C-alpha cells in the first residue's frame, strides 16, 4: 500500500454499507475512496448530496443513476483502481461472487457475515482475532449475533472464567427499513437446527469456545435479545464477572433500574446521545439482571443488528492494511472516533 492513509472502497450502500462509509470518513488514517451500488434510489441520492463519491457497479446501474440525476464518478473498476481495501457490503452470497474480481486486481477485501468462513479463510472480531488478520489479503467480519457472542464470551475467557456457554437468541424479524415488505407478523419462527448457526460461527473466530446456541425469529425490528447460561471454571462473585465484562468498552453495562429495561429504551438513549441512526455499537448487557449461582452465570443483552459490526469492520481494515499491528491501538482509535465507551459510564 502506498500513501499515508488507507484508501477504502465500499461496494454496496445498504444498511451496513452506508454506516461503514460514514465510519471510514471519521478515521484520521483512512480515506473513503467512494461507494458503489446497483441502486439509484434515495440512498444514493442522499450520498451524492452529502459529497460521497458514487460509482456504478454495472453499466445498467450507471444508466439508472444518470436518469436519477445522481453524480456518478465512474464505474466500479474505476473506484477499485484507487483503493487499498474494499469492504463488500453487498447482499448475502453476492460478495462471494465478487471475490475473484478483487483478487484479480490484487486488492485486500472484507466480506460480511452473510458469507461463509471459507470465502476468506478467516473470521474477524477485533478483541479475539485481530492479530491473526494483520497483513492478510482478506477476512470476514462475522454477523451481528456472532460478534456479540465472541465479545462477551471472549471477555469471560480472558478473565479465566469461561468453561462452557449455552445461549438462546431472540432474533429481530427484519431490518427496520424493510419492515413494510419483509419479516413476520403474529408468529414466532424457531431456527430449525440445534445448534443454530451462530454457535458454530463463533467457533470460526475462536475454535476453543464451547458454545451452543438456539434461535427464534420474533415479530419486531429493533434488535436482537440474547439470554445466556454459562458454566464458569469456578465459583465467582457477581462483582468479578462484571469487572471482566467492564474490561471491554464494547460491552456496555446498562441497568433496568435506570429505565433501560427494553430494546426501544436503549435505542432511544442512543438517539439522545446523538449517535447516527441511534446506533448502538456496543453489546448492551444488563448488569442488574445478571445473576451468579456458584459456578453458573446467567445474563442477557441487546444486539443492534445494524450497528455492532461497524467498529469491527473499521478494525478489520486496519488489520489487513498491516499499518496498525497492535489490536489495542486500533480498537482504541475506533472506539474514540465512534464514541464507544460512553454508554457504560453513564
mmCIF file of C-alpha atoms in Angstrom, residues 32-189:
data_model
loop_
_atom_site.group_PDB
_atom_site.id
_atom_site.type_symbol
_atom_site.label_atom_id
_atom_site.label_comp_id
_atom_site.label_asym_id
_atom_site.label_seq_id
_atom_site.Cartn_x
_atom_site.Cartn_y
_atom_site.Cartn_z
ATOM 1 C CA UNK A 32 -13.217 6.996 1.698
ATOM 2 C CA UNK A 33 -12.375 6.491 -1.970
ATOM 3 C CA UNK A 34 -16.043 6.041 -2.800
ATOM 4 C CA UNK A 35 -19.058 3.777 -2.717
ATOM 5 C CA UNK A 36 -20.563 1.592 -5.434
ATOM 6 C CA UNK A 37 -24.054 0.209 -5.803
ATOM 7 C CA UNK A 38 -26.656 -1.079 -8.250
ATOM 8 C CA UNK A 39 -29.446 1.109 -6.920
ATOM 9 C CA UNK A 40 -30.460 4.580 -7.995
ATOM 10 C CA UNK A 41 -32.884 5.206 -5.138
ATOM 11 C CA UNK A 42 -32.912 7.782 -2.338
ATOM 12 C CA UNK A 43 -29.915 6.281 -0.530
ATOM 13 C CA UNK A 44 -27.543 7.013 -3.374
ATOM 14 C CA UNK A 45 -29.068 10.426 -3.982
ATOM 15 C CA UNK A 46 -28.505 11.302 -0.323
ATOM 16 C CA UNK A 47 -24.920 10.009 -0.527
ATOM 17 C CA UNK A 48 -24.158 12.116 -3.586
ATOM 18 C CA UNK A 49 -25.801 15.162 -1.959
ATOM 19 C CA UNK A 50 -23.520 14.700 1.038
ATOM 20 C CA UNK A 51 -20.435 14.639 -1.174
ATOM 21 C CA UNK A 52 -19.777 10.888 -1.058
ATOM 22 C CA UNK A 53 -18.136 9.773 -4.331
ATOM 23 C CA UNK A 54 -20.668 7.446 -6.001
ATOM 24 C CA UNK A 55 -19.741 4.801 -8.561
ATOM 25 C CA UNK A 56 -21.947 2.482 -10.600
ATOM 26 C CA UNK A 57 -21.483 -1.237 -10.038
ATOM 27 C CA UNK A 58 -22.685 -2.076 -13.569
ATOM 28 C CA UNK A 59 -23.373 -0.239 -16.860
ATOM 29 C CA UNK A 60 -27.121 -0.602 -16.247
ATOM 30 C CA UNK A 61 -26.676 0.964 -12.815
ATOM 31 C CA UNK A 62 -24.767 3.858 -14.372
ATOM 32 C CA UNK A 63 -27.645 4.499 -16.756
ATOM 33 C CA UNK A 64 -30.222 4.379 -13.967
ATOM 34 C CA UNK A 65 -28.152 6.668 -11.749
ATOM 35 C CA UNK A 66 -27.774 9.152 -14.583
ATOM 36 C CA UNK A 67 -31.525 9.138 -15.165
ATOM 37 C CA UNK A 68 -31.990 9.808 -11.440
ATOM 38 C CA UNK A 69 -29.615 12.796 -11.693
ATOM 39 C CA UNK A 70 -27.036 11.202 -9.392
ATOM 40 C CA UNK A 71 -23.495 12.447 -9.927
ATOM 41 C CA UNK A 72 -21.693 9.246 -10.972
ATOM 42 C CA UNK A 73 -17.900 9.418 -10.737
ATOM 43 C CA UNK A 74 -17.313 6.282 -12.802
ATOM 44 C CA UNK A 75 -17.601 2.505 -12.851
ATOM 45 C CA UNK A 76 -16.761 0.043 -10.075
ATOM 46 C CA UNK A 77 -13.464 -0.714 -11.809
ATOM 47 C CA UNK A 78 -12.516 2.956 -11.646
ATOM 48 C CA UNK A 79 -13.204 3.014 -7.912
ATOM 49 C CA UNK A 80 -11.191 -0.126 -7.235
ATOM 50 C CA UNK A 81 -8.278 1.302 -9.190
ATOM 51 C CA UNK A 82 -7.788 3.917 -6.476
ATOM 52 C CA UNK A 83 -8.342 1.631 -3.481
ATOM 53 C CA UNK A 84 -6.234 -0.271 -0.950
ATOM 54 C CA UNK A 85 -9.030 -2.171 0.825
ATOM 55 C CA UNK A 86 -12.546 -2.870 -0.400
ATOM 56 C CA UNK A 87 -15.348 -3.586 2.070
ATOM 57 C CA UNK A 88 -18.012 -5.662 0.350
ATOM 58 C CA UNK A 89 -21.426 -4.935 1.861
ATOM 59 C CA UNK A 90 -23.482 -6.441 -0.941
ATOM 60 C CA UNK A 91 -26.337 -8.870 -0.176
ATOM 61 C CA UNK A 92 -25.694 -12.400 1.038
ATOM 62 C CA UNK A 93 -23.815 -14.620 -1.458
ATOM 63 C CA UNK A 94 -23.134 -11.707 -3.832
ATOM 64 C CA UNK A 95 -19.818 -10.936 -2.162
ATOM 65 C CA UNK A 96 -18.588 -14.493 -2.701
ATOM 66 C CA UNK A 97 -19.026 -13.962 -6.434
ATOM 67 C CA UNK A 98 -17.071 -10.681 -6.248
ATOM 68 C CA UNK A 99 -14.018 -12.223 -4.573
ATOM 69 C CA UNK A 100 -12.342 -13.297 -7.807
ATOM 70 C CA UNK A 101 -12.728 -9.769 -9.180
ATOM 71 C CA UNK A 102 -10.974 -8.292 -6.146
ATOM 72 C CA UNK A 103 -8.246 -10.938 -6.198
ATOM 73 C CA UNK A 104 -7.517 -10.302 -9.881
ATOM 74 C CA UNK A 105 -6.822 -6.683 -9.019
ATOM 75 C CA UNK A 106 -4.613 -7.571 -6.067
ATOM 76 C CA UNK A 107 -6.954 -5.875 -3.595
ATOM 77 C CA UNK A 108 -7.368 -6.682 0.046
ATOM 78 C CA UNK A 109 -11.030 -7.197 0.844
ATOM 79 C CA UNK A 110 -13.535 -7.691 3.657
ATOM 80 C CA UNK A 111 -16.827 -9.549 3.383
ATOM 81 C CA UNK A 112 -19.689 -9.598 5.852
ATOM 82 C CA UNK A 113 -21.167 -12.342 8.000
ATOM 83 C CA UNK A 114 -23.672 -13.493 5.401
ATOM 84 C CA UNK A 115 -20.812 -15.212 3.608
ATOM 85 C CA UNK A 116 -19.231 -18.433 4.817
ATOM 86 C CA UNK A 117 -15.900 -18.680 6.596
ATOM 87 C CA UNK A 118 -14.447 -20.498 3.577
ATOM 88 C CA UNK A 119 -14.751 -17.386 1.382
ATOM 89 C CA UNK A 120 -11.784 -15.773 3.167
ATOM 90 C CA UNK A 121 -10.446 -18.498 5.465
ATOM 91 C CA UNK A 122 -10.503 -16.043 8.351
ATOM 92 C CA UNK A 123 -13.287 -14.674 10.567
ATOM 93 C CA UNK A 124 -12.932 -11.419 12.458
ATOM 94 C CA UNK A 125 -13.896 -9.988 15.826
ATOM 95 C CA UNK A 126 -11.382 -7.370 16.875
ATOM 96 C CA UNK A 127 -10.868 -8.380 20.509
ATOM 97 C CA UNK A 128 -10.316 -12.040 19.592
ATOM 98 C CA UNK A 129 -8.822 -12.361 16.103
ATOM 99 C CA UNK A 130 -7.263 -9.013 15.138
ATOM 100 C CA UNK A 131 -3.693 -10.262 15.467
ATOM 101 C CA UNK A 132 -4.218 -13.179 13.096
ATOM 102 C CA UNK A 133 -5.750 -10.831 10.487
ATOM 103 C CA UNK A 134 -2.778 -8.441 10.327
ATOM 104 C CA UNK A 135 -1.424 -8.313 6.780
ATOM 105 C CA UNK A 136 -3.870 -10.886 5.398
ATOM 106 C CA UNK A 137 -5.431 -10.431 1.981
ATOM 107 C CA UNK A 138 -8.980 -10.935 3.233
ATOM 108 C CA UNK A 139 -11.195 -11.503 6.239
ATOM 109 C CA UNK A 140 -14.875 -11.914 7.065
ATOM 110 C CA UNK A 141 -16.466 -9.685 9.696
ATOM 111 C CA UNK A 142 -18.917 -12.103 11.298
ATOM 112 C CA UNK A 143 -22.619 -11.425 11.800
ATOM 113 C CA UNK A 144 -24.094 -9.163 14.441
ATOM 114 C CA UNK A 145 -25.128 -12.016 16.723
ATOM 115 C CA UNK A 146 -21.833 -13.842 16.324
ATOM 116 C CA UNK A 147 -19.939 -10.631 17.072
ATOM 117 C CA UNK A 148 -21.811 -10.250 20.356
ATOM 118 C CA UNK A 149 -21.181 -13.875 21.309
ATOM 119 C CA UNK A 150 -17.445 -13.635 20.727
ATOM 120 C CA UNK A 151 -17.221 -10.274 22.527
ATOM 121 C CA UNK A 152 -18.961 -11.453 25.685
ATOM 122 C CA UNK A 153 -17.608 -14.999 25.880
ATOM 123 C CA UNK A 154 -14.180 -13.685 24.926
ATOM 124 C CA UNK A 155 -14.264 -11.310 27.897
ATOM 125 C CA UNK A 156 -15.048 -14.200 30.230
ATOM 126 C CA UNK A 157 -12.384 -16.356 28.613
ATOM 127 C CA UNK A 158 -9.688 -13.714 29.024
ATOM 128 C CA UNK A 159 -10.624 -13.490 32.705
ATOM 129 C CA UNK A 160 -10.201 -17.261 33.074
ATOM 130 C CA UNK A 161 -13.894 -17.710 33.904
ATOM 131 C CA UNK A 162 -15.321 -19.441 30.828
ATOM 132 C CA UNK A 163 -15.908 -23.184 30.734
ATOM 133 C CA UNK A 164 -18.971 -23.632 28.523
ATOM 134 C CA UNK A 165 -21.844 -21.460 27.336
ATOM 135 C CA UNK A 166 -25.398 -22.044 26.136
ATOM 136 C CA UNK A 167 -27.436 -19.237 24.617
ATOM 137 C CA UNK A 168 -30.960 -18.561 23.365
ATOM 138 C CA UNK A 169 -31.298 -15.823 20.758
ATOM 139 C CA UNK A 170 -34.478 -13.867 20.041
ATOM 140 C CA UNK A 171 -33.800 -12.511 16.577
ATOM 141 C CA UNK A 172 -35.472 -9.490 15.043
ATOM 142 C CA UNK A 173 -37.663 -10.290 12.036
ATOM 143 C CA UNK A 174 -36.054 -7.929 9.520
ATOM 144 C CA UNK A 175 -34.204 -4.627 9.249
ATOM 145 C CA UNK A 176 -36.438 -1.660 10.181
ATOM 146 C CA UNK A 177 -36.314 -0.034 6.745
ATOM 147 C CA UNK A 178 -37.619 -3.258 5.153
ATOM 148 C CA UNK A 179 -40.488 -3.813 7.591
ATOM 149 C CA UNK A 180 -43.081 -2.655 5.039
ATOM 150 C CA UNK A 181 -42.350 -5.621 2.769
ATOM 151 C CA UNK A 182 -40.405 -8.216 4.752
ATOM 152 C CA UNK A 183 -40.402 -10.023 8.071
ATOM 153 C CA UNK A 184 -43.015 -11.925 10.083
ATOM 154 C CA UNK A 185 -46.132 -10.957 11.991
ATOM 155 C CA UNK A 186 -48.208 -12.673 14.683
ATOM 156 C CA UNK A 187 -45.921 -15.689 14.916
ATOM 157 C CA UNK A 188 -42.557 -16.953 16.169
ATOM 158 C CA UNK A 189 -40.247 -18.908 13.879
#
